[in-house]
């Protein structure tokens, strides 16, 4: 089939909810993607922070194929070795406590929302069911996740949403303090807002928020679906902000492209999910767990996270150098290998020009260009991406 036949088929038989680029990918290897016509691309989007270890990672491929041959699925009414072991690895790598496995980011947040409400109810705090979220947040597309997503444009046409969510300005400690009341059970926050354009909070914000939550007996729930698992240079971004979440949610890179999500809660909170309270048929699927075990073990390799930080600095420095030669780049920001440039105008056209030159990047929040390469990206690939980016910027914006 030709590329246009494949695109036509997608358009005929699938709903139009994605604005897809007219490119058909058939193979990946490391940071590289190959389209149906054999063209090569540098993947600096990584499935939106999903392919942490790059495409066709040999360790992941081997673990998956071995697991597929042995056992693909049994019900969570039974035990499976690889799931048991992954629970231990995820708990040990993050905040400690106990893990609930599911299949996606929105499901992980769904679990966190239910768990926070249940924990509050179990404490006899009747009416304390409200969850405070930040303006510009993104927590997923199911009704729980969407209700927690404080972006009116994503709500349009889908109302009424789930009640019990209150929105505060992102980064504003005083606003948060005023919003936390007797009816609040949790504060749900992304350490760095990804979909809203890699928005890094002001220094001290998250630590102050944690302090407020502790004082008032409110749960600190941190959505690390995009920032987590080494993306920012530590297993959780929370570590670098000096906070310890009561509940943390993970997904995206957790199984390097296989669907797996997790909510991790401290022992006291986790106890509220007793038998029959929550579940997911596919949650903690053995094949996904086998892939994820390789991800977690790789992140623990001595020097791996140090390398992520070093490459993040190298990449950010390159972006700053480009910005210094431009009038149309307002800011370079981010942490580790979660980086972005904010431009004066829309970035969609720029992303298209990069794609045409063989660099996959993402335009988000209108005027932001976001970079989420695999953590295994090489220095050479970073330099190559920087040069494609600079060559794709419009003539007009040069100093
Ligand atoms: C992507 C994302 C989600 C939603 O994950 P899905 O797997 O698409 O449901 C939730 N929160 C954050 C911060 C994300 O980046």
PDB file of N, CA, C and O and ligand atoms in Angstrom, residues 48-49 103-109 138-142 149 190 192-195 223-227 249 251-252 370, ligand 1:
ATOM      1  N   UNK A  48       5.216  11.186  22.355  1.00  0.00           N
ATOM      2  CA  UNK A  48       4.886  12.104  23.465  1.00  0.00           C
ATOM      3  C   UNK A  48       5.379  11.507  24.793  1.00  0.00           C
ATOM      4  O   UNK A  48       4.599  11.080  25.636  1.00  0.00           O
ATOM      5  N   UNK A  49       6.687  11.455  24.930  1.00  0.00           N
ATOM      6  CA  UNK A  49       7.341  11.031  26.182  1.00  0.00           C
ATOM      7  C   UNK A  49       7.109   9.560  26.522  1.00  0.00           C
ATOM      8  O   UNK A  49       7.140   9.178  27.685  1.00  0.00           O
ATOM      9  N   UNK A 103      -3.770   0.898  32.702  1.00  0.00           N
ATOM     10  CA  UNK A 103      -3.316   0.831  31.305  1.00  0.00           C
ATOM     11  C   UNK A 103      -2.934   2.155  30.668  1.00  0.00           C
ATOM     12  O   UNK A 103      -2.495   2.176  29.528  1.00  0.00           O
ATOM     13  N   UNK A 104      -3.163   3.252  31.361  1.00  0.00           N
ATOM     14  CA  UNK A 104      -2.906   4.552  30.731  1.00  0.00           C
ATOM     15  C   UNK A 104      -2.787   5.632  31.789  1.00  0.00           C
ATOM     16  O   UNK A 104      -3.047   5.391  32.977  1.00  0.00           O
ATOM     17  N   UNK A 105      -2.454   6.821  31.323  1.00  0.00           N
ATOM     18  CA  UNK A 105      -2.314   7.952  32.227  1.00  0.00           C
ATOM     19  C   UNK A 105      -3.637   8.371  32.844  1.00  0.00           C
ATOM     20  O   UNK A 105      -3.740   8.578  34.057  1.00  0.00           O
ATOM     21  N   UNK A 106      -4.633   8.500  32.006  1.00  0.00           N
ATOM     22  CA  UNK A 106      -5.920   8.953  32.528  1.00  0.00           C
ATOM     23  C   UNK A 106      -6.472   7.948  33.543  1.00  0.00           C
ATOM     24  O   UNK A 106      -7.059   8.326  34.544  1.00  0.00           O
ATOM     25  N   UNK A 107      -6.220   6.671  33.314  1.00  0.00           N
ATOM     26  CA  UNK A 107      -6.667   5.649  34.266  1.00  0.00           C
ATOM     27  C   UNK A 107      -5.890   5.725  35.572  1.00  0.00           C
ATOM     28  O   UNK A 107      -6.428   5.421  36.638  1.00  0.00           O
ATOM     29  N   UNK A 108      -4.620   6.098  35.484  1.00  0.00           N
ATOM     30  CA  UNK A 108      -3.823   6.249  36.705  1.00  0.00           C
ATOM     31  C   UNK A 108      -4.382   7.412  37.535  1.00  0.00           C
ATOM     32  O   UNK A 108      -4.514   7.314  38.760  1.00  0.00           O
ATOM     33  N   UNK A 109      -4.736   8.516  36.857  1.00  0.00           N
ATOM     34  CA  UNK A 109      -5.323   9.654  37.577  1.00  0.00           C
ATOM     35  C   UNK A 109      -6.720   9.330  38.095  1.00  0.00           C
ATOM     36  O   UNK A 109      -7.106   9.772  39.184  1.00  0.00           O
ATOM     37  N   UNK A 138      -3.219  19.209  32.647  1.00  0.00           N
ATOM     38  CA  UNK A 138      -3.711  18.141  31.779  1.00  0.00           C
ATOM     39  C   UNK A 138      -3.596  16.830  32.534  1.00  0.00           C
ATOM     40  O   UNK A 138      -2.509  16.409  32.898  1.00  0.00           O
ATOM     41  N   UNK A 139      -4.747  16.184  32.776  1.00  0.00           N
ATOM     42  CA  UNK A 139      -4.737  14.932  33.529  1.00  0.00           C
ATOM     43  C   UNK A 139      -5.436  13.792  32.798  1.00  0.00           C
ATOM     44  O   UNK A 139      -5.662  12.744  33.389  1.00  0.00           O
ATOM     45  N   UNK A 140      -5.812  13.997  31.532  1.00  0.00           N
ATOM     46  CA  UNK A 140      -6.394  12.907  30.763  1.00  0.00           C
ATOM     47  C   UNK A 140      -7.748  13.243  30.182  1.00  0.00           C
ATOM     48  O   UNK A 140      -8.253  14.352  30.344  1.00  0.00           O
ATOM     49  N   UNK A 141      -8.355  12.246  29.504  1.00  0.00           N
ATOM     50  CA  UNK A 141      -9.542  12.492  28.677  1.00  0.00           C
ATOM     51  C   UNK A 141     -10.801  11.768  29.137  1.00  0.00           C
ATOM     52  O   UNK A 141     -11.867  11.969  28.562  1.00  0.00           O
ATOM     53  N   UNK A 142     -10.676  10.853  30.112  1.00  0.00           N
ATOM     54  CA  UNK A 142     -11.900  10.242  30.650  1.00  0.00           C
ATOM     55  C   UNK A 142     -12.557  11.281  31.552  1.00  0.00           C
ATOM     56  O   UNK A 142     -11.954  12.320  31.855  1.00  0.00           O
ATOM     57  N   UNK A 149      -8.800  18.337  34.441  1.00  0.00           N
ATOM     58  CA  UNK A 149      -8.041  19.103  33.448  1.00  0.00           C
ATOM     59  C   UNK A 149      -8.643  20.499  33.352  1.00  0.00           C
ATOM     60  O   UNK A 149      -9.733  20.671  32.817  1.00  0.00           O
ATOM     61  N   UNK A 190       0.725  18.698  38.289  1.00  0.00           N
ATOM     62  CA  UNK A 190       1.879  18.253  37.491  1.00  0.00           C
ATOM     63  C   UNK A 190       3.077  19.092  37.942  1.00  0.00           C
ATOM     64  O   UNK A 190       2.978  20.320  37.992  1.00  0.00           O
ATOM     65  N   UNK A 192       5.733  19.847  36.335  1.00  0.00           N
ATOM     66  CA  UNK A 192       5.927  20.747  35.194  1.00  0.00           C
ATOM     67  C   UNK A 192       4.751  20.469  34.268  1.00  0.00           C
ATOM     68  O   UNK A 192       4.495  19.307  33.940  1.00  0.00           O
ATOM     69  N   UNK A 193       4.002  21.500  33.894  1.00  0.00           N
ATOM     70  CA  UNK A 193       2.852  21.262  33.023  1.00  0.00           C
ATOM     71  C   UNK A 193       3.333  20.974  31.604  1.00  0.00           C
ATOM     72  O   UNK A 193       3.926  21.828  30.957  1.00  0.00           O
ATOM     73  N   UNK A 194       3.074  19.759  31.142  1.00  0.00           N
ATOM     74  CA  UNK A 194       3.566  19.330  29.831  1.00  0.00           C
ATOM     75  C   UNK A 194       2.738  19.854  28.675  1.00  0.00           C
ATOM     76  O   UNK A 194       3.233  20.613  27.831  1.00  0.00           O
ATOM     77  N   UNK A 195       1.455  19.479  28.651  1.00  0.00           N
ATOM     78  CA  UNK A 195       0.613  19.824  27.502  1.00  0.00           C
ATOM     79  C   UNK A 195       0.412  21.333  27.394  1.00  0.00           C
ATOM     80  O   UNK A 195       0.168  21.846  26.315  1.00  0.00           O
ATOM     81  N   UNK A 223       0.985  14.243  39.485  1.00  0.00           N
ATOM     82  CA  UNK A 223       0.876  13.584  38.179  1.00  0.00           C
ATOM     83  C   UNK A 223       2.237  13.665  37.491  1.00  0.00           C
ATOM     84  O   UNK A 223       2.618  14.704  36.956  1.00  0.00           O
ATOM     85  N   UNK A 224       2.966  12.548  37.554  1.00  0.00           N
ATOM     86  CA  UNK A 224       4.302  12.488  36.919  1.00  0.00           C
ATOM     87  C   UNK A 224       4.250  11.633  35.654  1.00  0.00           C
ATOM     88  O   UNK A 224       5.238  11.006  35.267  1.00  0.00           O
ATOM     89  N   UNK A 225       3.087  11.635  35.018  1.00  0.00           N
ATOM     90  CA  UNK A 225       2.900  10.810  33.824  1.00  0.00           C
ATOM     91  C   UNK A 225       3.854  11.227  32.706  1.00  0.00           C
ATOM     92  O   UNK A 225       4.385  10.393  31.978  1.00  0.00           O
ATOM     93  N   UNK A 226       4.096  12.535  32.603  1.00  0.00           N
ATOM     94  CA  UNK A 226       5.022  13.024  31.578  1.00  0.00           C
ATOM     95  C   UNK A 226       6.418  13.305  32.151  1.00  0.00           C
ATOM     96  O   UNK A 226       7.425  13.064  31.499  1.00  0.00           O
ATOM     97  N   UNK A 227       6.468  13.810  33.390  1.00  0.00           N
ATOM     98  CA  UNK A 227       7.743  14.235  33.976  1.00  0.00           C
ATOM     99  C   UNK A 227       8.533  13.073  34.601  1.00  0.00           C
ATOM    100  O   UNK A 227       9.727  13.213  34.844  1.00  0.00           O
ATOM    101  N   UNK A 249       1.246   9.478  40.093  1.00  0.00           N
ATOM    102  CA  UNK A 249       0.759   8.698  38.957  1.00  0.00           C
ATOM    103  C   UNK A 249       1.802   8.664  37.843  1.00  0.00           C
ATOM    104  O   UNK A 249       2.512   9.643  37.589  1.00  0.00           O
ATOM    105  N   UNK A 251       2.665   6.745  33.772  1.00  0.00           N
ATOM    106  CA  UNK A 251       2.173   6.002  32.590  1.00  0.00           C
ATOM    107  C   UNK A 251       3.201   6.246  31.484  1.00  0.00           C
ATOM    108  O   UNK A 251       4.372   5.974  31.695  1.00  0.00           O
ATOM    109  N   UNK A 252       2.776   6.814  30.362  1.00  0.00           N
ATOM    110  CA  UNK A 252       3.640   7.151  29.224  1.00  0.00           C
ATOM    111  C   UNK A 252       4.875   6.241  29.091  1.00  0.00           C
ATOM    112  O   UNK A 252       4.782   5.192  28.509  1.00  0.00           O
ATOM    113  N   UNK A 370       7.834  21.671  21.547  1.00  0.00           N
ATOM    114  CA  UNK A 370       8.250  20.813  22.662  1.00  0.00           C
ATOM    115  C   UNK A 370       9.142  19.682  22.176  1.00  0.00           C
ATOM    116  O   UNK A 370       8.921  19.115  21.117  1.00  0.00           O
TER     117      UNK A 370
HETATM  118  C1  LIG B   1      -0.403  12.265  28.696  1.00  0.00           C
HETATM  119  C2  LIG B   1      -0.772  12.708  30.054  1.00  0.00           C
HETATM  120  C3  LIG B   1      -1.912  12.194  30.698  1.00  0.00           C
HETATM  121  C4  LIG B   1      -2.869  11.246  30.033  1.00  0.00           C
HETATM  122  O1  LIG B   1      -2.298  10.023  29.683  1.00  0.00           O
HETATM  123  P1  LIG B   1      -3.074   9.034  28.687  1.00  0.00           P
HETATM  124  O2  LIG B   1      -2.231   7.799  28.692  1.00  0.00           O
HETATM  125  O3  LIG B   1      -3.148   9.703  27.345  1.00  0.00           O
HETATM  126  O4  LIG B   1      -4.417   8.802  29.246  1.00  0.00           O
HETATM  127  C5  LIG B   1      -2.171  12.631  31.995  1.00  0.00           C
HETATM  128  N1  LIG B   1      -1.361  13.503  32.616  1.00  0.00           N
HETATM  129  C6  LIG B   1      -0.257  14.006  32.023  1.00  0.00           C
HETATM  130  C7  LIG B   1       0.621  14.956  32.776  1.00  0.00           C
HETATM  131  C8  LIG B   1       0.065  13.639  30.725  1.00  0.00           C
HETATM  132  O5  LIG B   1       1.146  14.171  30.125  1.00  0.00           O
END
